[in-house]
Coordinates of C-alpha atoms and ligand atoms in Angstrom, one line a residue:
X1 CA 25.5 38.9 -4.0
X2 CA 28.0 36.2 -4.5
X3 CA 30.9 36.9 -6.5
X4 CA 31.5 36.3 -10.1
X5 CA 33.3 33.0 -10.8
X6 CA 36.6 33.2 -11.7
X7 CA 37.7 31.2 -14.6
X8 CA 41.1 30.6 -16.4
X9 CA 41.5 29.4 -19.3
X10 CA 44.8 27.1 -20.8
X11 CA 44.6 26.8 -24.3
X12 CA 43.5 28.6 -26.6
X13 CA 43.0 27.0 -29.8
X14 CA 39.8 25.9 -31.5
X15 CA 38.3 25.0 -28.5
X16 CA 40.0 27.8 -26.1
X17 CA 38.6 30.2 -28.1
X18 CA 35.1 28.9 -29.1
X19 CA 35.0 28.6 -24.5
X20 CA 36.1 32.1 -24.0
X21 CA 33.1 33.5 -27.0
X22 CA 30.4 31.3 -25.4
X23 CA 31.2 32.6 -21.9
X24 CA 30.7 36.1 -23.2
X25 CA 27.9 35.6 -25.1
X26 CA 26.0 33.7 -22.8
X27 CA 26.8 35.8 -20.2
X28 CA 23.1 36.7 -18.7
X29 CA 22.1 33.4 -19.1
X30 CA 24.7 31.6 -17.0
X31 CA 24.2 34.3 -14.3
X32 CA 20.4 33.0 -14.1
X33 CA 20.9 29.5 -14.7
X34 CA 24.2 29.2 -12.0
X35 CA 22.8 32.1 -9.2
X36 CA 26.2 33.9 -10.0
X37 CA 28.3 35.4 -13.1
X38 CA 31.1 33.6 -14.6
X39 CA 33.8 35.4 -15.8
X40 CA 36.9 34.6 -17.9
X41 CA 39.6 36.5 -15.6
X42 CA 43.0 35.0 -17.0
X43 CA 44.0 32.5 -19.8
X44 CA 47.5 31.2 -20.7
X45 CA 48.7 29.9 -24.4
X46 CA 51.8 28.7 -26.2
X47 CA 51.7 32.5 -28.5
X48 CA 49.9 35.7 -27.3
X49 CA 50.4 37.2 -30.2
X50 CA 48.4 35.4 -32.5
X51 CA 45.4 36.7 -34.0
X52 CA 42.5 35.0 -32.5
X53 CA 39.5 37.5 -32.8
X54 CA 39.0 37.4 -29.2
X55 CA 38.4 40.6 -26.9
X56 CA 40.6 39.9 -24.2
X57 CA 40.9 43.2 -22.4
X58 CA 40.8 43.5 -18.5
X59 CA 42.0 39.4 -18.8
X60 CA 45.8 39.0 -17.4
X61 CA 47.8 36.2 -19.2
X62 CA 49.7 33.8 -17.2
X63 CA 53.3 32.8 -17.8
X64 CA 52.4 29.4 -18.4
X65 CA 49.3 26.9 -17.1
X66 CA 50.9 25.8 -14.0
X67 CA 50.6 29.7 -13.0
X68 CA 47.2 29.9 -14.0
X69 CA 46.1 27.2 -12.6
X70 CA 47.5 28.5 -8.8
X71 CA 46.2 32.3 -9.7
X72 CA 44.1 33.7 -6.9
X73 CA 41.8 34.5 -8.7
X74 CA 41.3 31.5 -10.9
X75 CA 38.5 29.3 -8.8
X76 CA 37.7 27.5 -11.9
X77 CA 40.9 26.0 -13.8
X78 CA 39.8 24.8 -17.3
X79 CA 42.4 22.7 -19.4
X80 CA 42.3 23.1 -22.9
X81 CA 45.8 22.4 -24.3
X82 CA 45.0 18.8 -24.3
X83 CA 47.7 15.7 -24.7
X84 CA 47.9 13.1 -21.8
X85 CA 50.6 14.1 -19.7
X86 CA 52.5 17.7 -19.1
X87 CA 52.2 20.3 -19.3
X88 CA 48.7 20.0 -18.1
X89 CA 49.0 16.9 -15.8
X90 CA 50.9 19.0 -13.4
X91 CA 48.8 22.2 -13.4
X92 CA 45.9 19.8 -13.3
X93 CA 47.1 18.5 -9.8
X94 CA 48.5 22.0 -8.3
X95 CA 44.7 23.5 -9.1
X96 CA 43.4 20.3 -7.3
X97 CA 45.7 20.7 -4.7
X98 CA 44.8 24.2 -4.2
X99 CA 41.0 22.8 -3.6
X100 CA 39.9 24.0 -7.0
X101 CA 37.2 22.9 -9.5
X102 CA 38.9 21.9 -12.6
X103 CA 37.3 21.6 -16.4
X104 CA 39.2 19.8 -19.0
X105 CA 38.3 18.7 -22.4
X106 CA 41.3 16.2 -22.6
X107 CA 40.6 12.6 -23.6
X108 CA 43.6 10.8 -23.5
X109 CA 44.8 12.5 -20.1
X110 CA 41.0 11.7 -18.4
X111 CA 42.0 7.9 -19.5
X112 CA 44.8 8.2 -18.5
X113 CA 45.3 10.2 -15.0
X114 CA 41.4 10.2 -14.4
X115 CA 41.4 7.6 -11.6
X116 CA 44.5 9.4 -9.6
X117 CA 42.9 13.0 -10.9
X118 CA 39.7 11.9 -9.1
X119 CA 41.5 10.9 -6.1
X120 CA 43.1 14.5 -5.5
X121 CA 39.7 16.2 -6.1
X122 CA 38.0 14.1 -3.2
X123 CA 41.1 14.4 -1.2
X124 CA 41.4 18.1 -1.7
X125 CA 37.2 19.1 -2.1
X126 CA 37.6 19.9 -5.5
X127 CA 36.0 18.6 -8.3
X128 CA 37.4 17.7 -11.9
X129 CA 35.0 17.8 -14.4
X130 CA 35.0 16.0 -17.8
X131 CA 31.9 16.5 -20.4
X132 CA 33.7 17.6 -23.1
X133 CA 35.9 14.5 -23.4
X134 CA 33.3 11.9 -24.8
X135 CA 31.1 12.7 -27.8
X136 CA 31.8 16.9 -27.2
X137 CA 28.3 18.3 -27.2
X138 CA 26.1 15.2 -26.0
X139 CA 25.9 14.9 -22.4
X140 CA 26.8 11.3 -22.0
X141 CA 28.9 11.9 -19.1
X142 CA 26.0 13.6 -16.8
X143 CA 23.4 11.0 -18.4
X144 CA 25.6 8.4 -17.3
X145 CA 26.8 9.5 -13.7
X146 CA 23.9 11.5 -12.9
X147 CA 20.6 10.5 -15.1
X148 CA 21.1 7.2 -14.7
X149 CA 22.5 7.1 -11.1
X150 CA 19.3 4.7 -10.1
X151 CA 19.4 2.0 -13.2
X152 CA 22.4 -1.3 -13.4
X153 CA 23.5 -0.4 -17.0
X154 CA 23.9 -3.7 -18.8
X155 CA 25.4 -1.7 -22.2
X156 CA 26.7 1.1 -23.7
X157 CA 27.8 1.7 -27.1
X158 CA 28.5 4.2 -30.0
X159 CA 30.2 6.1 -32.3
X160 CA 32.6 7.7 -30.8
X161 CA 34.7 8.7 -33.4
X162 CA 33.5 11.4 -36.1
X163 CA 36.5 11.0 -38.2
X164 CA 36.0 7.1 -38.9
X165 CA 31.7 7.8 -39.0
X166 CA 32.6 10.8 -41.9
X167 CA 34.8 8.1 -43.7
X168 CA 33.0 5.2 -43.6
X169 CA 29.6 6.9 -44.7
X170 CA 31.7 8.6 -47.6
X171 CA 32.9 5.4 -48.4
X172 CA 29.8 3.8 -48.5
X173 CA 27.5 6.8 -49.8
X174 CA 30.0 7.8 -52.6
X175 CA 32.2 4.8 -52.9
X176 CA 35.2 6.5 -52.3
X177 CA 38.6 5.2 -51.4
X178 CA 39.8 5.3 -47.7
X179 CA 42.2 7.7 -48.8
X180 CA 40.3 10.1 -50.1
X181 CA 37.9 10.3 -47.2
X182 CA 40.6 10.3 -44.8
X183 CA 42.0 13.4 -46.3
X184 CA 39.2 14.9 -46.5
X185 CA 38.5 14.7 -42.9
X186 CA 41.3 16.6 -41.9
X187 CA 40.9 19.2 -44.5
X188 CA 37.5 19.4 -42.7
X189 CA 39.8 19.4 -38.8
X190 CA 37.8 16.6 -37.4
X191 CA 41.4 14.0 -37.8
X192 CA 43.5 14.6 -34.6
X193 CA 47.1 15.8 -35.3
X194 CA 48.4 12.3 -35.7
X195 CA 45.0 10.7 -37.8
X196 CA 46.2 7.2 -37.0
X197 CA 44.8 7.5 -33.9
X198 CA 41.2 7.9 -35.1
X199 CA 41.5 5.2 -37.4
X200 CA 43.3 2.8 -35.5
X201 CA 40.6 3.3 -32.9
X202 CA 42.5 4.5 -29.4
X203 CA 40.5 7.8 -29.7
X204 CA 37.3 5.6 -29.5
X205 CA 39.5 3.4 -26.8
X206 CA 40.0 6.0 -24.7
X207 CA 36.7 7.5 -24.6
X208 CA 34.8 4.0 -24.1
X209 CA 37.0 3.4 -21.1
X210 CA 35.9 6.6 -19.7
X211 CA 31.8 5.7 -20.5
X212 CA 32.3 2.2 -18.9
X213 CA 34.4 3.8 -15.9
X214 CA 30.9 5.6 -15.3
X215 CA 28.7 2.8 -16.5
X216 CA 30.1 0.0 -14.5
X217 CA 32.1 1.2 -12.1
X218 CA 35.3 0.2 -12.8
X219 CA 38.9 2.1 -13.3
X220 CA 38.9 3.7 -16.2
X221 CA 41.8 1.3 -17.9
X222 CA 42.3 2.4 -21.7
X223 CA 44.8 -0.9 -21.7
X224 CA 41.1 -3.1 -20.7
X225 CA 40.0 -2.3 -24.2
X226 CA 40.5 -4.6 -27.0
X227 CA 41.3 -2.3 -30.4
X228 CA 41.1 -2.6 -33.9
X229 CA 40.7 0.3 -36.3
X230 CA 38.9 0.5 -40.2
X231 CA 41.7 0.2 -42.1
X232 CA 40.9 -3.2 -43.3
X233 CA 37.7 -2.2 -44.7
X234 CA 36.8 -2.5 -48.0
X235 CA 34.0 -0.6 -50.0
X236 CA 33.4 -4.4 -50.9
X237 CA 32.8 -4.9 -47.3
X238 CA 30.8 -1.6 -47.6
X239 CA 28.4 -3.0 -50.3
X240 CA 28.1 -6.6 -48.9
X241 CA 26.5 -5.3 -45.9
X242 CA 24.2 -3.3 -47.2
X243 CA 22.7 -5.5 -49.5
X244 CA 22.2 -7.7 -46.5
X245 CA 20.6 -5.3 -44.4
X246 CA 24.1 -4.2 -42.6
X247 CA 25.8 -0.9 -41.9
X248 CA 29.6 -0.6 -40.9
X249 CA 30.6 1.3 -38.1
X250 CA 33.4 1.6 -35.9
X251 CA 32.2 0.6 -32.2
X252 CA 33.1 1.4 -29.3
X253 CA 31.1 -1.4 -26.4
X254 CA 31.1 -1.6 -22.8
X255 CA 29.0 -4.8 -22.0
X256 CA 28.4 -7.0 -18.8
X257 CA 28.6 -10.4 -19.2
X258 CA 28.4 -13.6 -17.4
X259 CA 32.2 -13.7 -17.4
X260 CA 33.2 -10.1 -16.4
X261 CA 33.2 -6.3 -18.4
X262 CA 33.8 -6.6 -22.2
X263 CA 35.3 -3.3 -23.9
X264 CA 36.2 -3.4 -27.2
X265 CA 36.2 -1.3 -30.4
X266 CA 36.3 -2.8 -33.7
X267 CA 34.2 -2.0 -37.2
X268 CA 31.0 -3.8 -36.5
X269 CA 27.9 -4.4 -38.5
X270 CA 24.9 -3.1 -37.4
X271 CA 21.2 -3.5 -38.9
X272 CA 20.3 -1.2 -41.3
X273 CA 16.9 0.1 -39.2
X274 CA 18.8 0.0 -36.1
X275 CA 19.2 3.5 -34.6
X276 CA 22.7 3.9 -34.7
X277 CA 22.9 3.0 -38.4
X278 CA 21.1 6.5 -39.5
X279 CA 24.3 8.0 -37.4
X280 CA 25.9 9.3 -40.4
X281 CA 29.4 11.6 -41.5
X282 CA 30.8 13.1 -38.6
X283 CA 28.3 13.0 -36.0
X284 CA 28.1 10.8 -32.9
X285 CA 26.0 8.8 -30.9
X286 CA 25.8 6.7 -27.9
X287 CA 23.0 4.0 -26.8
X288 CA 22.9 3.0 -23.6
X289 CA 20.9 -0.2 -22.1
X290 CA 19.4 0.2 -18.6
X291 CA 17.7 -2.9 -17.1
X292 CA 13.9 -2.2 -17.1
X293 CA 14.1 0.3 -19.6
X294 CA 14.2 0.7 -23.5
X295 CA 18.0 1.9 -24.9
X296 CA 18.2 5.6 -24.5
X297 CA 20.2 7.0 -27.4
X298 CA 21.9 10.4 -27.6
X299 CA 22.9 11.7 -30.7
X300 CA 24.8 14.4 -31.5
X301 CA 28.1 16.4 -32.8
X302 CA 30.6 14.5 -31.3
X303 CA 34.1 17.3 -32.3
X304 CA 34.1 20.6 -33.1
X305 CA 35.3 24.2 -31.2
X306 CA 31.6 24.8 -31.6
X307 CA 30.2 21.4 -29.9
X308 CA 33.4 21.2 -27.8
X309 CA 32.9 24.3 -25.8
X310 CA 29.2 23.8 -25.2
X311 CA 30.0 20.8 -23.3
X312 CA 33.2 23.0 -21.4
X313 CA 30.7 25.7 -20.1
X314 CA 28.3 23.1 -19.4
X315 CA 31.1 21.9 -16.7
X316 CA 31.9 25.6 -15.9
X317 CA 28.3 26.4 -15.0
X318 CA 28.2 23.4 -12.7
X319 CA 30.9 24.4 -11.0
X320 CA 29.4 28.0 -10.7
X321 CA 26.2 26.8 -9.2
X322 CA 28.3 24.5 -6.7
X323 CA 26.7 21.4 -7.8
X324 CA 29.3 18.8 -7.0
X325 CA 29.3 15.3 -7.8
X326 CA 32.1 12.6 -7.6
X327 CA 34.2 12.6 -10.5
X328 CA 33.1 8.8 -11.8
X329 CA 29.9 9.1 -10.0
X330 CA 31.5 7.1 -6.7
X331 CA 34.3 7.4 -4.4
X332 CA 37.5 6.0 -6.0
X333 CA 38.1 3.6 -3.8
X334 CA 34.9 2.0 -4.7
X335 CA 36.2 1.3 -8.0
X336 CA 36.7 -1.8 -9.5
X337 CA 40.2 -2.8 -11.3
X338 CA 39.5 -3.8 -14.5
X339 CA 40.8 -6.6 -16.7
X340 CA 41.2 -6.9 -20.1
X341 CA 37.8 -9.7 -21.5
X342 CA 39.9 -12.1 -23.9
X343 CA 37.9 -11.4 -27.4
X344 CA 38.5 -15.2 -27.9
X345 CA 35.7 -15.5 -25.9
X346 CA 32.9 -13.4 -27.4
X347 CA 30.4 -14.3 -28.3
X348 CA 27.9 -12.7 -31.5
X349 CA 27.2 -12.8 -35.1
X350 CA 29.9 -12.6 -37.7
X351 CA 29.9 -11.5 -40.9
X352 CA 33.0 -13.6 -43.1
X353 CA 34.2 -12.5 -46.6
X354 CA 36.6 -15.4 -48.5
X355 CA 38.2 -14.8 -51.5
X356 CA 37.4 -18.4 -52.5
X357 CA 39.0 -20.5 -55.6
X358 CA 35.9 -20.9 -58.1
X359 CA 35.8 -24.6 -58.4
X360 CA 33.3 -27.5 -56.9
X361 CA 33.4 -28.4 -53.5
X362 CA 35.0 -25.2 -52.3
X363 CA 31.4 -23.9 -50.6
X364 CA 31.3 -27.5 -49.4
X365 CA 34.1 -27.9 -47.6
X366 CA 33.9 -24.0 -46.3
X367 CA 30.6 -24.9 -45.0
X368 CA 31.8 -28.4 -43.0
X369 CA 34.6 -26.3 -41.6
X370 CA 31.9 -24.6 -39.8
X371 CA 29.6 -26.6 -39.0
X372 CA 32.7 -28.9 -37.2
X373 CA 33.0 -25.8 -35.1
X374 CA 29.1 -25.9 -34.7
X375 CA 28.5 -22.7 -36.5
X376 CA 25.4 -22.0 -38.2
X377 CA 25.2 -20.2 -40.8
X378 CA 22.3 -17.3 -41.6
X379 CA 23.3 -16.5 -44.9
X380 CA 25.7 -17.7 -47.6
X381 CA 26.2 -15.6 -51.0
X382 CA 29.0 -16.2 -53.5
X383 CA 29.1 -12.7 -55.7
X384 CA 30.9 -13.2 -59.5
X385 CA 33.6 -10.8 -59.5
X386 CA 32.9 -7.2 -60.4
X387 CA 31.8 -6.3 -64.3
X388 CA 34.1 -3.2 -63.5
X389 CA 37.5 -5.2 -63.0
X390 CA 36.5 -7.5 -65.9
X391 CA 35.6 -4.5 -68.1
X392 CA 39.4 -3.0 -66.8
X393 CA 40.7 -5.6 -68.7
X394 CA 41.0 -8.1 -66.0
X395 CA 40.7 -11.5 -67.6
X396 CA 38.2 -13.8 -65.6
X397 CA 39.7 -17.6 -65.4
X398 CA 38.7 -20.4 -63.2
X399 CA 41.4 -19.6 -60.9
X400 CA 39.7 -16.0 -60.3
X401 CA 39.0 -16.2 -56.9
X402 CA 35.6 -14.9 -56.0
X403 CA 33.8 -13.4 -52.9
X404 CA 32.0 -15.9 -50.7
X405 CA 29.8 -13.6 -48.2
X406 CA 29.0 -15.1 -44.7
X407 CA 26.9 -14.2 -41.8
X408 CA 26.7 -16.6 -38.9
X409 CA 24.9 -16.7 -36.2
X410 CA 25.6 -16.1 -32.8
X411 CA 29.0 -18.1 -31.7
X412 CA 32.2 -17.8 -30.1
X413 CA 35.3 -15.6 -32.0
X414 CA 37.5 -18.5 -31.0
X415 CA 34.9 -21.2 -33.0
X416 CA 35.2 -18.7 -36.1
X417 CA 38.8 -18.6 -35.7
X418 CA 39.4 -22.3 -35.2
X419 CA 37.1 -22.9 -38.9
X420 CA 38.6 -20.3 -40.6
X421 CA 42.2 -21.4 -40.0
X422 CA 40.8 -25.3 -41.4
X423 CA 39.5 -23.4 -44.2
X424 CA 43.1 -22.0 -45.1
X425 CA 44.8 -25.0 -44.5
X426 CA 42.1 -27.0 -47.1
X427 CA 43.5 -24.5 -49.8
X428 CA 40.0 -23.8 -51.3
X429 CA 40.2 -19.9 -50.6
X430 CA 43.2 -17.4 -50.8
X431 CA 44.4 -14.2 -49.0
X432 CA 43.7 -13.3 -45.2
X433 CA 39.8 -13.7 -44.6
X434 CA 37.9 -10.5 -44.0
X435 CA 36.1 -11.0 -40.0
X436 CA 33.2 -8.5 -39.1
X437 CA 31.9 -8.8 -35.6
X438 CA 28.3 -8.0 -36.0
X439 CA 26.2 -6.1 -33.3
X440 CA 22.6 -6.6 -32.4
X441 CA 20.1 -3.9 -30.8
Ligands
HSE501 N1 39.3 13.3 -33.7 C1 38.1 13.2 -32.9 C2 37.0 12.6 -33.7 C3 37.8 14.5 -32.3 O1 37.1 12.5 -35.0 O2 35.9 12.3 -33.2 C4 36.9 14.5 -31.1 O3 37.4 13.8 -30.0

């Protein structure tokens, strides 16, 4: 009979305690599925005596996680407190060190430390395991590293973000302000503690440099990853795209190309009947392309104690059944360094909105702006400006600038950019022009 395994847990929040209720009450369960029991036998947090609900007796408490992680008895160290350096970087490494298996939930310390992290567990025949960190409850990690070990992975993309998804469909379903929605979202605790970093789009950073670490083969290198966040967009934007056939979502993309790995996340239109476009509020979803085979999609709740610590135990059980497998799916010194792709350079569709000045020529001269930079254009709308700001008393002249809608198609960012600054300089439209990179299936 092999013994239980021992796990200890640091952290015991949402997601601490949603790990240490789903080990108990799947205990029978993950005694058939691993061959062994797995038992929560110490945990360490910032207060012990906060009321948690949790039936902790015959579990010792650690002075703090660098203890737990180098308890005897603790063969399984899982790291729950998150942030990206101490105090769990260093009881990561003394659990690896010590040869143990480690579990962690953490994000921003995977992108971080993974690489080094890695490194110790092969040195020290440990493993760290990371599930949880990427899209909580969908298994994109083990699809990615494990699933998909035999196929060359050409993309992978998603919504990785549930706060920005639950925002933008709000703002789109309900036409409500950004503000609104945003608050909202962390009534509802799907916002991290500081929410800029969901909308400025490093959460979804960070966890596409860990998908393309495992996709490609690279480092994981959060600093490879071109960023930009939703702030800029408007429920015009919102409207304009789906009356021609877009959805807005903040992307996350990992893509070969011809010139090296792209990452980069940025609000991207996608067609309405495209899967991810049904991804709605605060769920997630990743598609990944495989050559020779149709895009797999996983969809899923990507945050949540709930979907967090199905994803934790998932990582626990493997360790309990001894299934071991590298960290990013090869040795680390098979890794590649990765650089950051210049977004000058890519190359897609683009959706333009101008604030243009209502007078002849102006569609004109926007129009031979592009076509010097050899765009073409797919579709060209020019919407009057709302009833609702005339009816607020807004008084519509001829210097009322008006929406001019673009979508072009494929060309470089650096063509767009090169029109668009002509387009400024010829004084036929005012304010900064609204750019939309749009993403095909
Ligand atoms: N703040 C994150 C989100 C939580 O909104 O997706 C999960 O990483």
């Amino acid at each position: 009979m092999v013994a239980p395994l021992g796990v200890g847990i640091a952290g015991l929040g949402t997601v601490g305690s949603a790990v240490v209720r789903l080990i108990e009450a799947q205990q029978r369960t993950l005694a058939e599925r691993c061959g062994r029991g797995v038992r929560v036998v110490a945990v360490t947090a910032r207060s012990r005596a906060r009321k948690r609900g949790l039936d902790l007796r015959g579990v010792s408490w650690a002075r703090n996680p660098l203890a737990l992680a180098t308890d005897p008895n603790v063969d399984c160290f899982v790291e729950l407190m998150g942030g990206a350096d101490e105090p769990a970087l260093s009881a990561i490494e003394a659990a690896l060190r010590a040869g143990k298996a480690v579990v962690t939930a953490n994000k921003a310390l995977i992108a971080k430390h993974g690489v080094r992290l890695a490194e110790l567990a092969e040195a020290h025949g440990g493993a760290i395991n990371f599930e949880a960190a990427v899209g909580a409850a969908i298994p994109v990690v083990k699809t990615l590293r494990e699933g998909l070990s035999g196929t060359t992975i050409q993309r992978v993309y998603g919504i990785l973000n549930g706060t920005c998804n639950y925002i933008l469909t709000r703002m789109e379903q309900e036409g409500l302000s950004f503000a609104e929605c945003l608050k909202d979202a962390q009534r509802l605790g799907y916002a991290e503690a500081d929410p800029s970093f969901d909308i400025d789009g490093h959460d979804t950073a960070q966890k596409l440099a860990i998908l393309a670490s495992l996709a490609f083969g690279t480092k994981v290198a959060q600093r490879a990853v071109y960023v930009e966040g939703i702030s800029s967009i408007s429920p015009q934007d919102l409207r304009a795209a789906e009356q021609l056939g877009y959805r807005v979502k903040l992307l996350g993309v990992a893509v070969r190309t011809a010139k090296g790995i792209e990452q980069r996340v940025h609000p991207t239109m996608v067609p309405k009947t495209s899967s991810i476009a049904q991804v709605m509020g605060v769920t997630n979803a990743v598609t990944i392309d495989g050559e020779g085979i149709p895009p797999i999609t996983l969809v899923g709740p990507g945050a949540g104690g709930a979907a967090t610590a199905s994803a934790v135990v998932a990582d626990i059980a493997d360790v309990a059944r001894g299934a071991r497998v590298l960290p990013f799916g090869r040795p680390v010194r098979r890794l590649r360094t990765t650089t950051k792709a210049p977004m000058e350079r890519h190359e897609g569709g683009y959706y333009i909105r101008l604030m243009a000045r209502d007078l002849p020529g102006t569609a004109a001269t926007i129009a031979t702006r592009l076509a010097e930079q050899k765009i073409s254009i797919e579709s060209i709308v020019q919407r009057h400006p709302d009833a609702a700001a005339v009816g607020n008393g807004v008084a519509r002249t001829k210097s009322t600038p008006v929406p001019v809608i673009l979508i072009t198609y494929a060309t470089s960012e650096d063509a767009v950019h090169r029109a668009l600054r002509a387009v400024q300089r010829d004084k036929v439209i005012t304010g900064r022009p609204q750019v939309i990179r749009i993403e095909k299936n």
